[in-house]
């Protein structure tokens, strides 16, 4: 019987405490159950799941396009700081908006330096690459090295090889 996803998330949080980037990516397609898993873990930890799209869009709405690009990193950092020592992030699509001209993985890594972060990631590991969205989609991204712990909704989990060398 496969291990429940919530157990793998909690195990990864324990492992992440010792890494340079304390980032756990919960990988799966849309509808795979990432949100439900995050909510269950949040309930067990006594914290909330942050809807990044909602939290950031409220802060960005009054800014010009240029201001959004300049201030996104700091605003995102404040949203995550409010979560405490562990941040559970869902609905991160706004980070991939091309108009914001940001690298979403680097944003997640930067906020995971001082706290453990679990982020729902609509993608997969294909070969040695971490992907977000499907090839041809406007938000599609591909990364050679994730520098994060990966928990896949399909049952696999592990440490990205590059991160293991940096930790």
Short mmCIF file of N, CA, C and O in Angstrom, two decimals, residues 50-138:
data_model
loop_
_atom_site.label_atom_id
_atom_site.label_comp_id
_atom_site.label_asym_id
_atom_site.label_seq_id
_atom_site.Cartn_x
_atom_site.Cartn_y
_atom_site.Cartn_z
N UNK A 50 -1.85 29.15 2.15
CA UNK A 50 -1.90 30.47 1.55
C UNK A 50 -2.26 30.34 0.07
O UNK A 50 -1.58 29.65 -0.68
N UNK A 51 -3.33 31.01 -0.34
CA UNK A 51 -3.70 31.10 -1.75
C UNK A 51 -2.88 32.26 -2.31
O UNK A 51 -3.22 33.43 -2.13
N UNK A 52 -1.77 31.95 -2.96
CA UNK A 52 -0.83 32.97 -3.43
C UNK A 52 -1.48 33.90 -4.44
O UNK A 52 -1.28 35.12 -4.39
N UNK A 53 -2.27 33.35 -5.36
CA UNK A 53 -2.94 34.20 -6.35
C UNK A 53 -3.78 35.28 -5.67
O UNK A 53 -3.70 36.46 -6.03
N UNK A 54 -4.56 34.90 -4.69
CA UNK A 54 -5.44 35.84 -3.99
C UNK A 54 -4.64 36.84 -3.17
O UNK A 54 -4.87 38.06 -3.23
N UNK A 55 -3.68 36.35 -2.39
CA UNK A 55 -2.90 37.22 -1.52
C UNK A 55 -2.09 38.25 -2.31
O UNK A 55 -2.06 39.43 -1.96
N UNK A 56 -1.43 37.82 -3.39
CA UNK A 56 -0.60 38.75 -4.16
C UNK A 56 -1.42 39.68 -5.04
O UNK A 56 -1.09 40.85 -5.17
N UNK A 57 -2.49 39.17 -5.66
CA UNK A 57 -3.27 40.03 -6.55
C UNK A 57 -3.87 41.20 -5.76
O UNK A 57 -3.95 42.32 -6.27
N UNK A 58 -4.24 40.97 -4.51
CA UNK A 58 -4.78 42.06 -3.68
C UNK A 58 -3.72 43.13 -3.43
O UNK A 58 -4.04 44.32 -3.36
N UNK A 59 -2.47 42.73 -3.33
CA UNK A 59 -1.38 43.68 -3.07
C UNK A 59 -0.90 44.36 -4.35
O UNK A 59 -0.38 45.47 -4.31
N UNK A 60 -1.06 43.71 -5.49
CA UNK A 60 -0.55 44.23 -6.76
C UNK A 60 -1.55 45.10 -7.52
O UNK A 60 -1.15 45.86 -8.40
N UNK A 61 -2.81 45.00 -7.18
CA UNK A 61 -3.86 45.60 -8.01
C UNK A 61 -3.71 47.11 -8.21
O UNK A 61 -3.99 47.62 -9.29
N UNK A 62 -3.23 47.81 -7.24
CA UNK A 62 -3.13 49.27 -7.34
C UNK A 62 -1.80 49.74 -7.91
O UNK A 62 -1.58 50.94 -8.06
N UNK A 63 -0.90 48.81 -8.22
CA UNK A 63 0.42 49.18 -8.72
C UNK A 63 0.45 49.18 -10.25
O UNK A 63 -0.31 48.46 -10.89
N UNK A 64 1.34 49.99 -10.80
CA UNK A 64 1.55 49.97 -12.25
C UNK A 64 2.29 48.69 -12.62
O UNK A 64 2.85 48.01 -11.75
N UNK A 65 2.34 48.39 -13.91
CA UNK A 65 3.04 47.18 -14.36
C UNK A 65 4.50 47.20 -13.93
O UNK A 65 5.04 46.20 -13.45
N UNK A 66 5.15 48.33 -14.07
CA UNK A 66 6.56 48.46 -13.67
C UNK A 66 6.71 48.27 -12.16
O UNK A 66 7.62 47.58 -11.71
N UNK A 67 5.83 48.87 -11.38
CA UNK A 67 5.89 48.73 -9.92
C UNK A 67 5.67 47.27 -9.51
O UNK A 67 6.29 46.79 -8.57
N UNK A 68 4.77 46.58 -10.21
CA UNK A 68 4.52 45.18 -9.89
C UNK A 68 5.78 44.36 -10.07
O UNK A 68 6.13 43.53 -9.22
N UNK A 69 6.48 44.59 -11.17
CA UNK A 69 7.72 43.87 -11.44
C UNK A 69 8.76 44.17 -10.38
O UNK A 69 9.43 43.27 -9.89
N UNK A 70 8.88 45.43 -10.00
CA UNK A 70 9.90 45.84 -9.03
C UNK A 70 9.60 45.36 -7.61
O UNK A 70 10.51 45.05 -6.85
N UNK A 71 8.34 45.29 -7.23
CA UNK A 71 7.98 45.02 -5.84
C UNK A 71 7.46 43.61 -5.58
O UNK A 71 7.22 43.26 -4.42
N UNK A 72 7.30 42.81 -6.61
CA UNK A 72 6.72 41.47 -6.42
C UNK A 72 7.50 40.64 -5.42
O UNK A 72 6.91 40.03 -4.52
N UNK A 73 8.80 40.61 -5.54
CA UNK A 73 9.60 39.77 -4.66
C UNK A 73 9.39 40.15 -3.19
O UNK A 73 9.18 39.27 -2.33
N UNK A 74 9.43 41.43 -2.88
CA UNK A 74 9.24 41.89 -1.50
C UNK A 74 7.82 41.60 -1.01
O UNK A 74 7.62 41.17 0.13
N UNK A 75 6.83 41.84 -1.87
CA UNK A 75 5.44 41.58 -1.49
C UNK A 75 5.22 40.09 -1.24
O UNK A 75 4.55 39.70 -0.27
N UNK A 76 5.77 39.26 -2.10
CA UNK A 76 5.66 37.81 -1.92
C UNK A 76 6.34 37.39 -0.62
O UNK A 76 5.81 36.58 0.14
N UNK A 77 7.50 37.96 -0.35
CA UNK A 77 8.20 37.66 0.90
C UNK A 77 7.36 37.99 2.11
O UNK A 77 7.31 37.21 3.07
N UNK A 78 6.65 39.12 2.09
CA UNK A 78 5.80 39.50 3.22
C UNK A 78 4.63 38.55 3.38
O UNK A 78 4.25 38.20 4.51
N UNK A 79 4.04 38.13 2.26
CA UNK A 79 2.93 37.17 2.32
C UNK A 79 3.39 35.89 3.00
O UNK A 79 2.70 35.35 3.87
N UNK A 80 4.56 35.41 2.63
CA UNK A 80 5.07 34.16 3.19
C UNK A 80 5.48 34.35 4.65
O UNK A 80 5.24 33.47 5.48
N UNK A 81 6.09 35.48 4.99
CA UNK A 81 6.50 35.75 6.37
C UNK A 81 5.33 35.67 7.34
O UNK A 81 5.49 35.25 8.49
N UNK A 82 4.16 36.08 6.91
CA UNK A 82 2.98 36.09 7.77
C UNK A 82 2.55 34.68 8.17
O UNK A 82 1.78 34.51 9.11
N UNK A 83 3.06 33.67 7.48
CA UNK A 83 2.65 32.29 7.73
C UNK A 83 3.33 31.67 8.94
O UNK A 83 2.88 30.66 9.45
N UNK A 84 4.44 32.23 9.38
CA UNK A 84 5.17 31.63 10.49
C UNK A 84 6.35 30.82 10.01
O UNK A 84 6.94 31.11 8.98
N UNK A 85 6.67 29.75 10.73
CA UNK A 85 7.88 28.97 10.42
C UNK A 85 7.71 28.01 9.25
O UNK A 85 8.68 27.58 8.65
N UNK A 86 6.47 27.65 8.94
CA UNK A 86 6.18 26.79 7.79
C UNK A 86 5.13 27.47 6.94
O UNK A 86 4.09 27.91 7.44
N UNK A 87 5.40 27.57 5.64
CA UNK A 87 4.44 28.17 4.71
C UNK A 87 3.96 27.10 3.74
O UNK A 87 4.77 26.42 3.11
N UNK A 88 2.64 26.95 3.65
CA UNK A 88 2.03 26.03 2.70
C UNK A 88 1.37 26.87 1.62
O UNK A 88 0.42 27.60 1.90
N UNK A 89 1.90 26.80 0.40
CA UNK A 89 1.48 27.68 -0.69
C UNK A 89 0.71 26.92 -1.75
O UNK A 89 1.18 25.89 -2.25
N UNK A 90 -0.45 27.44 -2.12
CA UNK A 90 -1.26 26.84 -3.17
C UNK A 90 -1.63 27.94 -4.17
O UNK A 90 -1.55 29.13 -3.85
N UNK A 91 -2.04 27.54 -5.35
CA UNK A 91 -2.45 28.50 -6.40
C UNK A 91 -1.36 29.53 -6.65
O UNK A 91 -1.57 30.72 -6.47
N UNK A 92 -0.22 29.07 -7.12
CA UNK A 92 0.94 29.95 -7.32
C UNK A 92 1.04 30.47 -8.75
O UNK A 92 2.05 31.06 -9.13
N UNK A 93 -0.01 30.30 -9.54
CA UNK A 93 0.04 30.65 -10.96
C UNK A 93 0.45 32.10 -11.22
O UNK A 93 1.08 32.40 -12.22
N UNK A 94 0.11 33.02 -10.33
CA UNK A 94 0.44 34.42 -10.53
C UNK A 94 1.95 34.63 -10.64
O UNK A 94 2.41 35.53 -11.34
N UNK A 95 2.73 33.80 -10.00
CA UNK A 95 4.19 33.92 -10.07
C UNK A 95 4.71 33.66 -11.48
O UNK A 95 5.82 34.08 -11.83
N UNK A 96 3.92 32.96 -12.29
CA UNK A 96 4.32 32.60 -13.65
C UNK A 96 3.84 33.61 -14.69
O UNK A 96 4.09 33.44 -15.87
N UNK A 97 3.14 34.64 -14.28
CA UNK A 97 2.62 35.65 -15.20
C UNK A 97 3.80 36.33 -15.90
O UNK A 97 4.67 36.91 -15.25
N UNK A 98 3.82 36.27 -17.23
CA UNK A 98 4.93 36.83 -18.00
C UNK A 98 5.07 38.33 -17.81
O UNK A 98 6.18 38.86 -17.89
N UNK A 99 3.97 39.03 -17.54
CA UNK A 99 4.02 40.47 -17.33
C UNK A 99 4.81 40.87 -16.10
O UNK A 99 5.31 41.98 -16.00
N UNK A 100 4.96 39.95 -15.16
CA UNK A 100 5.70 40.24 -13.93
C UNK A 100 7.20 40.02 -14.09
O UNK A 100 8.00 40.45 -13.27
N UNK A 101 7.59 39.33 -15.17
CA UNK A 101 9.00 39.11 -15.51
C UNK A 101 9.83 38.60 -14.32
O UNK A 101 10.84 39.20 -13.94
N UNK A 102 9.38 37.50 -13.74
CA UNK A 102 10.06 36.89 -12.60
C UNK A 102 10.38 35.43 -12.90
O UNK A 102 9.78 34.83 -13.78
N UNK A 103 11.29 34.88 -12.13
CA UNK A 103 11.58 33.45 -12.19
C UNK A 103 10.89 32.83 -10.97
O UNK A 103 11.35 33.00 -9.84
N UNK A 104 9.77 32.14 -11.19
CA UNK A 104 8.98 31.61 -10.06
C UNK A 104 9.76 30.69 -9.12
O UNK A 104 9.61 30.79 -7.91
N UNK A 105 10.59 29.82 -9.67
CA UNK A 105 11.35 28.91 -8.81
C UNK A 105 12.30 29.71 -7.92
O UNK A 105 12.43 29.44 -6.73
N UNK A 106 12.95 30.71 -8.48
CA UNK A 106 13.88 31.54 -7.68
C UNK A 106 13.13 32.31 -6.59
O UNK A 106 13.64 32.48 -5.49
N UNK A 107 11.92 32.77 -6.88
CA UNK A 107 11.11 33.45 -5.86
C UNK A 107 10.81 32.49 -4.71
O UNK A 107 10.92 32.86 -3.53
N UNK A 108 10.42 31.27 -5.05
CA UNK A 108 10.12 30.27 -4.02
C UNK A 108 11.37 29.93 -3.21
O UNK A 108 11.33 29.80 -1.99
N UNK A 109 12.49 29.82 -3.90
CA UNK A 109 13.74 29.52 -3.19
C UNK A 109 14.11 30.66 -2.25
O UNK A 109 14.52 30.42 -1.11
N UNK A 110 13.94 31.89 -2.68
CA UNK A 110 14.33 33.02 -1.83
C UNK A 110 13.50 33.08 -0.55
O UNK A 110 14.04 33.40 0.51
N UNK A 111 12.23 32.75 -0.61
CA UNK A 111 11.40 32.80 0.61
C UNK A 111 11.60 31.56 1.47
O UNK A 111 11.16 31.53 2.62
N UNK A 112 12.30 30.55 0.93
CA UNK A 112 12.51 29.32 1.70
C UNK A 112 13.87 29.30 2.41
O UNK A 112 14.25 28.29 2.97
N UNK A 113 14.56 30.40 2.42
CA UNK A 113 15.85 30.45 3.12
C UNK A 113 15.68 30.46 4.64
O UNK A 113 16.49 29.92 5.36
N UNK A 114 14.62 31.09 5.14
CA UNK A 114 14.44 31.25 6.58
C UNK A 114 13.26 30.48 7.15
O UNK A 114 12.96 30.62 8.33
N UNK A 115 12.57 29.72 6.31
CA UNK A 115 11.43 28.93 6.77
C UNK A 115 11.20 27.81 5.77
O UNK A 115 11.60 27.91 4.61
N UNK A 116 10.55 26.76 6.25
CA UNK A 116 10.18 25.66 5.35
C UNK A 116 8.97 26.09 4.53
O UNK A 116 8.02 26.66 5.07
N UNK A 117 9.03 25.84 3.24
CA UNK A 117 7.96 26.20 2.31
C UNK A 117 7.57 24.96 1.53
O UNK A 117 8.43 24.28 0.97
N UNK A 118 6.27 24.67 1.51
CA UNK A 118 5.72 23.63 0.64
C UNK A 118 4.86 24.35 -0.38
O UNK A 118 3.95 25.09 -0.01
N UNK A 119 5.17 24.17 -1.65
CA UNK A 119 4.43 24.85 -2.71
C UNK A 119 3.81 23.83 -3.66
O UNK A 119 4.49 22.90 -4.12
N UNK A 120 2.54 24.01 -3.94
CA UNK A 120 1.84 23.20 -4.92
C UNK A 120 2.37 23.59 -6.31
O UNK A 120 2.39 24.77 -6.64
N UNK A 121 2.78 22.61 -7.09
CA UNK A 121 3.45 22.87 -8.38
C UNK A 121 2.74 22.06 -9.46
O UNK A 121 2.78 20.83 -9.44
N UNK A 122 2.09 22.73 -10.40
CA UNK A 122 1.38 22.06 -11.50
C UNK A 122 2.37 21.65 -12.58
O UNK A 122 2.51 22.31 -13.59
N UNK A 123 3.04 20.57 -12.33
CA UNK A 123 4.04 20.12 -13.29
C UNK A 123 4.50 18.72 -12.97
O UNK A 123 3.83 17.96 -12.28
N UNK A 124 5.69 18.41 -13.48
CA UNK A 124 6.22 17.06 -13.34
C UNK A 124 7.73 17.09 -13.47
O UNK A 124 8.31 18.11 -13.87
N UNK A 125 8.36 15.97 -13.16
CA UNK A 125 9.77 15.77 -13.46
C UNK A 125 9.80 14.87 -14.68
O UNK A 125 9.27 13.76 -14.67
N UNK A 126 10.38 15.39 -15.75
CA UNK A 126 10.48 14.64 -17.00
C UNK A 126 11.96 14.46 -17.30
O UNK A 126 12.66 15.44 -17.60
N UNK A 127 12.41 13.22 -17.18
CA UNK A 127 13.85 12.97 -17.29
C UNK A 127 14.54 13.63 -16.12
O UNK A 127 14.23 13.36 -14.97
N UNK A 128 15.44 14.55 -16.40
CA UNK A 128 16.14 15.27 -15.34
C UNK A 128 15.62 16.69 -15.16
O UNK A 128 16.21 17.48 -14.45
N UNK A 129 14.51 17.01 -15.83
CA UNK A 129 14.00 18.38 -15.80
C UNK A 129 12.71 18.50 -15.00
O UNK A 129 11.81 17.66 -15.12
N UNK A 130 12.64 19.56 -14.22
CA UNK A 130 11.41 19.93 -13.53
C UNK A 130 10.64 20.85 -14.48
O UNK A 130 11.20 21.82 -14.98
N UNK A 131 9.39 20.53 -14.73
CA UNK A 131 8.59 21.36 -15.63
C UNK A 131 7.39 21.92 -14.89
O UNK A 131 6.94 21.36 -13.89
N UNK A 132 6.90 23.03 -15.40
CA UNK A 132 5.66 23.63 -14.90
C UNK A 132 4.78 23.85 -16.12
O UNK A 132 5.23 24.41 -17.11
N UNK A 133 3.54 23.39 -16.06
CA UNK A 133 2.58 23.47 -17.16
C UNK A 133 3.04 22.57 -18.30
O UNK A 133 4.04 21.88 -18.23
N UNK A 134 2.27 22.58 -19.36
CA UNK A 134 2.57 21.75 -20.52
C UNK A 134 3.35 22.56 -21.55
O UNK A 134 3.14 23.76 -21.69
N UNK A 135 4.21 21.90 -22.28
CA UNK A 135 4.96 22.56 -23.33
C UNK A 135 4.00 23.26 -24.29
O UNK A 135 2.99 22.69 -24.67
N UNK A 136 4.27 24.50 -24.63
CA UNK A 136 3.40 25.27 -25.49
C UNK A 136 2.44 26.17 -24.72
O UNK A 136 1.90 27.13 -25.28
N UNK A 137 2.23 25.91 -23.44
CA UNK A 137 1.38 26.76 -22.60
C UNK A 137 2.15 28.04 -22.28
O UNK A 137 3.36 28.01 -22.10
N UNK A 138 1.47 29.21 -22.20
CA UNK A 138 2.18 30.47 -21.93
C UNK A 138 2.98 30.47 -20.63
O UNK A 138 3.98 31.17 -20.53
#
